[in-house]
Coordinates of C-alpha atoms and ligand atoms in Angstrom, one line a residue:
M1 CA -19.1 -0.1 -19.5
K2 CA -20.0 -1.9 -16.0
K3 CA -16.5 -4.3 -15.4
R4 CA -16.2 -7.4 -13.0
I5 CA -13.2 -6.7 -11.0
L6 CA -11.3 -8.5 -8.4
V7 CA -9.3 -7.0 -5.6
T8 CA -7.3 -8.6 -3.5
G9 CA -6.5 -7.3 -0.4
G10 CA -9.7 -5.3 -0.7
A11 CA -10.3 -5.2 3.3
G12 CA -7.2 -3.4 3.9
F13 CA -6.0 0.3 3.9
L14 CA -5.7 1.3 -0.1
G15 CA -8.2 -2.1 -1.0
S16 CA -10.8 -0.7 0.8
H17 CA -10.2 2.9 -1.0
L18 CA -10.1 1.0 -4.2
C19 CA -13.2 -0.9 -3.7
E20 CA -14.8 2.1 -2.8
R21 CA -13.9 4.2 -6.1
L22 CA -14.9 1.2 -8.2
L23 CA -18.0 0.7 -7.2
N24 CA -18.8 4.2 -7.3
D25 CA -17.2 4.0 -11.0
G26 CA -20.3 1.5 -11.5
N27 CA -18.5 -1.5 -11.4
D28 CA -19.5 -5.4 -9.6
V29 CA -16.4 -5.4 -7.3
I30 CA -15.6 -8.9 -5.6
C31 CA -13.4 -8.1 -2.4
V32 CA -10.9 -11.0 -1.7
D33 CA -9.2 -10.7 2.1
N34 CA -8.1 -13.3 4.5
F35 CA -8.4 -10.3 7.1
F36 CA -4.6 -10.9 8.1
T37 CA -4.1 -7.3 8.5
G38 CA -7.3 -5.9 6.8
R39 CA -10.6 -5.0 8.8
K40 CA -14.2 -6.0 8.3
E41 CA -15.0 -2.4 9.4
N42 CA -12.9 -1.0 6.5
I43 CA -15.2 -2.4 4.0
A44 CA -18.6 -2.8 6.3
H45 CA -20.0 0.5 4.5
L46 CA -20.0 -1.2 0.9
L47 CA -21.6 -4.6 2.0
S48 CA -25.1 -3.3 1.7
N49 CA -24.4 -2.7 -2.2
P50 CA -25.3 -5.2 -4.4
Y51 CA -22.4 -5.0 -6.7
F52 CA -20.2 -5.4 -3.6
E53 CA -19.4 -9.0 -2.7
M54 CA -16.5 -10.2 0.1
L55 CA -15.0 -13.4 0.3
R56 CA -12.9 -14.4 3.0
H57 CA -10.0 -16.2 0.8
D58 CA -6.0 -16.6 1.4
V59 CA -4.8 -15.9 -2.4
T60 CA -1.8 -18.3 -1.7
F61 CA -4.6 -21.0 -2.7
S62 CA -6.4 -21.2 -6.2
L63 CA -9.2 -18.9 -6.5
Y64 CA -11.7 -19.8 -9.2
V65 CA -14.0 -16.6 -10.3
E66 CA -14.9 -15.0 -13.6
V67 CA -14.1 -11.4 -14.0
D68 CA -12.4 -9.1 -16.5
Q69 CA -9.6 -7.1 -14.3
I70 CA -7.8 -7.9 -11.2
Y71 CA -5.9 -5.7 -8.8
N72 CA -3.7 -7.9 -6.7
L73 CA -3.1 -5.7 -3.3
A74 CA -2.7 -8.7 -1.0
C75 CA -0.2 -8.2 0.9
P76 CA 0.8 -6.9 4.4
A77 CA 2.5 -3.9 4.1
S78 CA 4.2 -2.7 7.4
P79 CA 7.3 -4.1 8.7
V80 CA 5.4 -4.8 12.0
H81 CA 3.2 -7.3 10.4
Y82 CA 5.4 -8.8 7.3
Q83 CA 8.2 -9.4 9.4
F84 CA 5.6 -11.3 11.7
D85 CA 5.7 -14.5 9.8
P86 CA 7.9 -14.1 6.8
V87 CA 7.8 -16.9 5.2
Q88 CA 4.2 -16.2 4.7
T89 CA 4.9 -12.9 3.4
T90 CA 6.7 -14.6 0.9
K91 CA 4.5 -17.1 -0.2
T92 CA 1.8 -14.2 -0.4
S93 CA 3.5 -12.2 -2.9
V94 CA 4.8 -15.4 -4.9
H95 CA 2.4 -17.5 -5.2
G96 CA -0.6 -15.2 -4.5
A97 CA 0.9 -13.2 -7.7
I98 CA 1.2 -17.2 -9.4
N99 CA -2.3 -17.8 -8.6
M100 CA -3.6 -14.0 -9.8
L101 CA -1.3 -14.2 -13.1
G102 CA -3.2 -17.8 -13.6
L103 CA -6.6 -16.4 -13.0
A104 CA -5.6 -13.9 -15.6
K105 CA -4.5 -15.7 -18.1
R106 CA -7.5 -18.3 -17.9
T107 CA -10.0 -15.5 -18.0
K108 CA -8.3 -13.1 -20.3
A109 CA -8.7 -10.4 -17.2
R110 CA -6.6 -7.7 -17.4
I111 CA -4.2 -7.6 -14.5
F112 CA -2.8 -5.1 -11.8
Q113 CA 0.3 -5.7 -9.1
A114 CA 0.5 -3.0 -6.1
S115 CA 4.3 -3.1 -5.9
T116 CA 6.5 -0.9 -4.3
S117 CA 9.3 1.2 -3.6
E118 CA 10.8 -0.9 -1.7
V119 CA 12.1 -3.2 -4.8
Y120 CA 14.7 -0.3 -4.9
G121 CA 16.2 -1.2 -1.3
D122 CA 18.4 1.6 0.4
P123 CA 18.7 3.8 -3.3
E124 CA 21.9 4.9 -4.4
I125 CA 20.1 7.3 -7.0
H126 CA 17.9 10.2 -6.2
P127 CA 15.0 10.3 -6.8
Q128 CA 14.2 7.0 -8.1
P129 CA 13.6 6.4 -11.7
E130 CA 11.6 3.2 -13.1
S131 CA 14.7 2.3 -14.8
Y132 CA 17.0 2.1 -11.6
W133 CA 17.4 -1.9 -10.6
G134 CA 17.7 -1.3 -7.2
K135 CA 20.6 -2.4 -4.0
V136 CA 18.1 -4.8 -2.1
N137 CA 19.9 -6.7 0.5
P138 CA 18.5 -10.6 -0.2
I139 CA 19.1 -12.1 3.4
G140 CA 18.2 -9.3 5.9
I141 CA 14.4 -9.1 8.0
R142 CA 12.6 -6.6 5.1
S143 CA 13.9 -8.8 2.3
C144 CA 10.6 -11.1 2.4
Y145 CA 9.0 -8.3 1.5
D146 CA 11.4 -6.4 -0.8
E147 CA 12.4 -9.4 -2.8
G148 CA 8.5 -11.1 -2.3
K149 CA 7.7 -8.2 -4.4
R150 CA 10.6 -8.3 -7.1
C151 CA 9.9 -11.4 -7.7
A152 CA 6.3 -10.5 -8.2
E153 CA 7.2 -8.0 -10.8
T154 CA 9.6 -11.0 -12.6
L155 CA 6.3 -13.3 -12.8
F156 CA 3.7 -10.5 -14.0
F157 CA 6.8 -9.7 -16.7
D158 CA 7.2 -13.6 -17.8
Y159 CA 3.8 -14.2 -18.1
H160 CA 3.5 -11.3 -20.3
R161 CA 5.8 -12.0 -22.2
Q162 CA 5.4 -15.7 -22.1
H163 CA 1.6 -16.1 -21.9
N164 CA 0.4 -12.7 -23.0
V165 CA -1.4 -11.5 -20.1
D166 CA -2.1 -7.7 -20.1
I167 CA -0.5 -6.7 -17.0
R168 CA -0.1 -3.2 -15.0
I169 CA 2.6 -2.5 -12.5
A170 CA 2.9 0.9 -10.2
R171 CA 5.5 1.2 -7.4
I172 CA 3.7 2.8 -4.6
F173 CA 5.7 4.6 -2.3
N174 CA 4.4 5.6 1.1
T175 CA 0.9 6.2 0.8
Y176 CA -1.5 7.4 3.9
G177 CA -5.0 8.3 4.8
P178 CA -7.9 7.4 6.6
R179 CA -8.0 3.3 7.4
M180 CA -4.1 3.1 8.0
H181 CA -4.3 0.4 11.1
P182 CA -3.1 2.2 14.3
S183 CA -0.6 -0.3 15.5
D184 CA 1.1 -0.8 11.9
G185 CA 3.9 1.1 13.0
R186 CA 4.0 2.9 9.7
V187 CA 5.4 6.2 10.7
V188 CA 2.3 8.6 10.0
S189 CA 0.2 6.4 11.8
N190 CA 2.7 5.8 14.6
F191 CA 2.8 10.0 15.0
I192 CA -0.8 10.4 14.9
V193 CA -1.4 7.8 17.5
Q194 CA 1.1 9.0 20.0
A195 CA 0.2 12.7 20.0
L196 CA -3.7 12.1 19.9
Q197 CA -3.0 9.7 23.6
G198 CA -0.4 12.8 24.5
Q199 CA 2.7 10.1 24.3
N200 CA 6.2 11.1 23.5
I201 CA 6.5 10.8 19.8
T202 CA 9.6 8.3 18.5
I203 CA 11.6 9.1 16.1
Y204 CA 14.1 6.6 14.6
G205 CA 17.8 7.8 14.0
D206 CA 17.9 11.6 14.3
G207 CA 15.0 12.3 12.4
S208 CA 16.8 13.9 9.3
Q209 CA 16.2 11.0 7.4
T210 CA 13.4 11.8 4.7
R211 CA 10.2 10.3 3.2
S212 CA 7.3 11.6 0.4
F213 CA 3.9 11.0 1.8
C214 CA 1.0 10.1 -1.0
Y215 CA -2.8 10.8 0.2
V216 CA -4.8 7.7 -0.6
D217 CA -7.2 9.3 -2.8
D218 CA -4.5 10.8 -5.3
L219 CA -2.7 7.2 -5.3
I220 CA -5.8 5.6 -6.3
D221 CA -6.3 7.8 -9.1
G222 CA -3.3 6.9 -9.9
I223 CA -3.9 3.7 -10.0
V224 CA -7.0 3.4 -11.5
R225 CA -5.5 5.4 -14.5
L226 CA -2.9 2.8 -14.9
M227 CA -5.6 -0.2 -15.2
N228 CA -7.5 1.6 -18.1
L229 CA -4.5 3.0 -20.0
E230 CA -4.6 1.1 -23.9
E231 CA -3.3 -2.1 -24.2
G232 CA 0.6 -2.6 -23.8
S233 CA 1.1 -0.4 -20.9
T234 CA 2.9 -2.3 -18.5
G235 CA 4.5 -0.2 -16.4
P236 CA 6.3 -0.3 -13.9
I237 CA 5.5 3.1 -13.3
N238 CA 5.7 5.2 -9.8
L239 CA 3.3 6.5 -8.2
G240 CA 3.3 9.1 -4.4
N241 CA 4.4 12.0 -3.8
G242 CA 7.3 14.3 -5.1
S243 CA 7.6 16.6 -2.2
E244 CA 10.2 15.1 0.6
F245 CA 10.0 15.5 4.4
T246 CA 12.3 14.8 7.2
M247 CA 10.8 12.8 10.4
R248 CA 11.5 15.5 12.5
E249 CA 9.3 17.6 10.5
L250 CA 6.1 15.3 10.3
A251 CA 6.2 15.0 13.5
E252 CA 6.6 18.3 14.3
K253 CA 3.7 19.0 11.9
V254 CA 1.4 16.4 13.3
I255 CA 2.3 17.8 16.4
R256 CA 0.6 21.0 15.5
L257 CA -2.4 19.6 13.9
T258 CA -3.2 17.6 16.8
R259 CA -3.1 20.6 19.2
S260 CA -0.7 18.0 21.4
K261 CA 1.9 18.4 24.5
S262 CA 3.5 15.4 23.0
Q263 CA 7.4 15.2 23.0
L264 CA 10.2 13.8 20.6
I265 CA 12.5 11.4 21.5
F266 CA 14.9 9.2 19.5
Q267 CA 15.8 5.6 19.3
P268 CA 18.2 3.9 17.1
L269 CA 17.5 3.2 13.1
P270 CA 16.3 -0.1 12.5
Q271 CA 18.4 -2.7 10.1
D272 CA 18.3 -1.5 6.2
D273 CA 15.7 1.4 7.1
P274 CA 17.0 3.3 4.1
R275 CA 18.3 6.9 4.1
Q276 CA 16.2 9.0 1.8
R277 CA 13.5 7.9 -0.7
R278 CA 11.4 9.6 -3.3
P279 CA 9.9 9.0 -6.6
D280 CA 10.7 10.2 -9.6
L281 CA 7.1 10.7 -11.1
G282 CA 8.7 11.9 -14.9
L283 CA 6.6 8.8 -16.1
A284 CA 3.5 8.9 -15.0
K285 CA 3.0 12.7 -15.3
E286 CA 3.8 11.7 -19.1
K287 CA 1.9 8.5 -19.3
L288 CA -1.3 8.9 -16.9
S289 CA -1.3 12.8 -17.1
W290 CA -1.3 12.4 -13.3
Q291 CA 0.4 14.0 -10.6
P292 CA -1.0 13.9 -6.6
S293 CA -2.9 17.2 -5.8
I294 CA -3.5 17.0 -2.0
A295 CA -1.0 19.0 0.3
L296 CA 0.9 17.1 3.5
D297 CA -1.2 19.3 5.8
E298 CA -4.6 18.5 4.0
G299 CA -4.2 14.7 3.4
L300 CA -2.9 14.9 7.8
K301 CA -5.9 16.9 8.8
M302 CA -8.2 14.6 6.8
T303 CA -6.3 11.6 8.9
I304 CA -6.3 12.9 12.2
N305 CA -10.1 13.2 12.0
Y306 CA -10.3 9.5 11.3
F307 CA -8.1 8.4 14.2
E308 CA -10.0 10.7 16.3
A309 CA -13.2 9.4 15.4
L310 CA -12.0 6.0 15.9
C311 CA -10.9 7.1 19.4
G312 CA -15.0 7.5 20.1
S313 CA -15.8 4.5 18.1
P314 CA -17.2 0.9 19.7
S315 CA -14.1 -0.6 19.5
G316 CA -11.6 2.6 20.1
L317 CA -8.4 3.5 19.6
D318 CA -7.1 1.3 22.5
G319 CA -9.4 -2.1 21.6
L320 CA -7.4 -1.7 18.7
L321 CA -4.4 -1.2 19.5
N322 CA -4.4 -3.9 22.0
F323 CA -6.4 -6.5 19.6
H324 CA -3.2 -6.4 17.3
R325 CA -0.8 -6.7 20.3
Q326 CA -2.1 -10.1 20.8
S327 CA -2.9 -11.3 17.4
A328 CA 0.2 -10.1 16.6
Ligands
NAD1 N1 0.4 1.7 1.6 C1 1.6 1.9 1.3 O1 2.4 3.0 1.6 C2 2.4 1.0 0.5 C3 3.5 1.1 -0.5 C4 3.8 0.4 -1.4 C5 3.2 -1.0 -1.3 N2 1.7 -1.0 -1.1 C6 1.5 -2.6 -1.3 O2 -0.4 -1.7 -1.4 C7 -1.2 -2.9 -1.4 C8 -1.8 -3.1 -0.2 O3 -0.9 -1.8 1.1 P1 -2.1 -1.5 2.1 O4 -1.2 -0.2 2.5 O5 -3.3 -1.6 2.2 O6 -1.7 -2.4 3.5 P2 -2.7 -3.6 4.5 O7 -2.1 -4.0 5.0 O8 -3.7 -2.4 4.8 O9 -3.9 -4.1 3.4 C9 -3.4 -5.5 2.4 C10 -4.5 -6.1 2.8 O10 -4.0 -7.8 2.3 C11 -4.7 -8.5 3.2 N3 -4.0 -9.9 3.0 C12 -2.3 -10.2 3.2 N4 -2.6 -11.4 3.0 C13 -3.1 -11.9 2.4 C14 -3.6 -13.4 1.9 N5 -2.4 -14.2 1.6 N6 -4.5 -13.3 1.1 C15 -5.3 -12.7 0.9 N7 -5.2 -11.4 1.8 C16 -4.1 -11.3 1.7 C17 -5.0 -7.9 4.4 O11 -5.6 -9.2 5.4 C18 -4.8 -6.8 4.2 O12 -6.4 -6.6 3.8 C19 0.2 -4.2 -0.6 O13 0.3 -5.3 -1.2 C20 1.5 -3.4 -0.5 O14 2.2 -3.7 -0.6 C21 1.6 -0.1 -0.2

């Protein structure tokens, strides 16, 4: 049955893929975004669809629409962007959650929260199960994001217990793919942009720290499955990819796939950068019958194709990088 679905942060990287998927599934989609990190280009191809609607709106303010489901993704996700205005980042997570939960309560809509592996901080347990409470610095430069997301989870569970709101929480681990912003400083986009421009590839630390990388289509499938589970399936559930790679391995793959002549250069690790992070996906497999299916090489090729096409687009990769340097 066609549902009316609100996607906050719908013009961003993950949000735009989610809007596309929900439209393809036959739903009516309202996309809300303040375009802080989102781009009109991400959703331009959806604007001619009569079941797609775009609202420029900041989730820190109340929103009155009638919907059946809400996916709350609004929040800058990369450290460069969430540290640009940390107070606004916390407001987006906390006030945004309160506003969207209020809307869910009034409309009796089911509501999904895009939480993050950052709630585990610099973990002492590896891989991280959902039962782990995390090791997070409350006063560091990443805290606006980490603690904002943790507080949002608290609000979701309190609205659930106190007001019976039907909630879903996914803790999303590193995800990559087409429509990542080229200047958002995330490792996959950074490496690809540097390789395509023939610049040296910057590795922070000695390159032995590991991360797992999930391709965007796999992640969106996991999110939609969680949203459509039977009532009472609150989560939190980890979503990501269990295969772990060192930063050096990732850089070498990108150089090979782009046939770049870039060299690796090394810089000091930023403050509070986790050494290692990988999801325990047991619960996702059991509850959602889900596991990622796209291998890193395959996903990187699709992402590289996107960035190559961006180099030849009217705004161009350079234009986008410059635009972002000015606005950030
Ligand atoms: N991509 C990942 O690897 C990852 C990992 C963990 C969690 N997440 C979460 O998933 C969500 C989407 O992440 P993304 O990677 O697509 O990032 P993104 O920055 O591309 O998307 C975030 C979107 O939210 C919008 N936004 C920011 N503040 C807003 C506000 N106050 N009001 C309205 N819109 C606002 C931005 O303009 C952007 O379109 C975020 O909540 C992020 O924390 C992403």
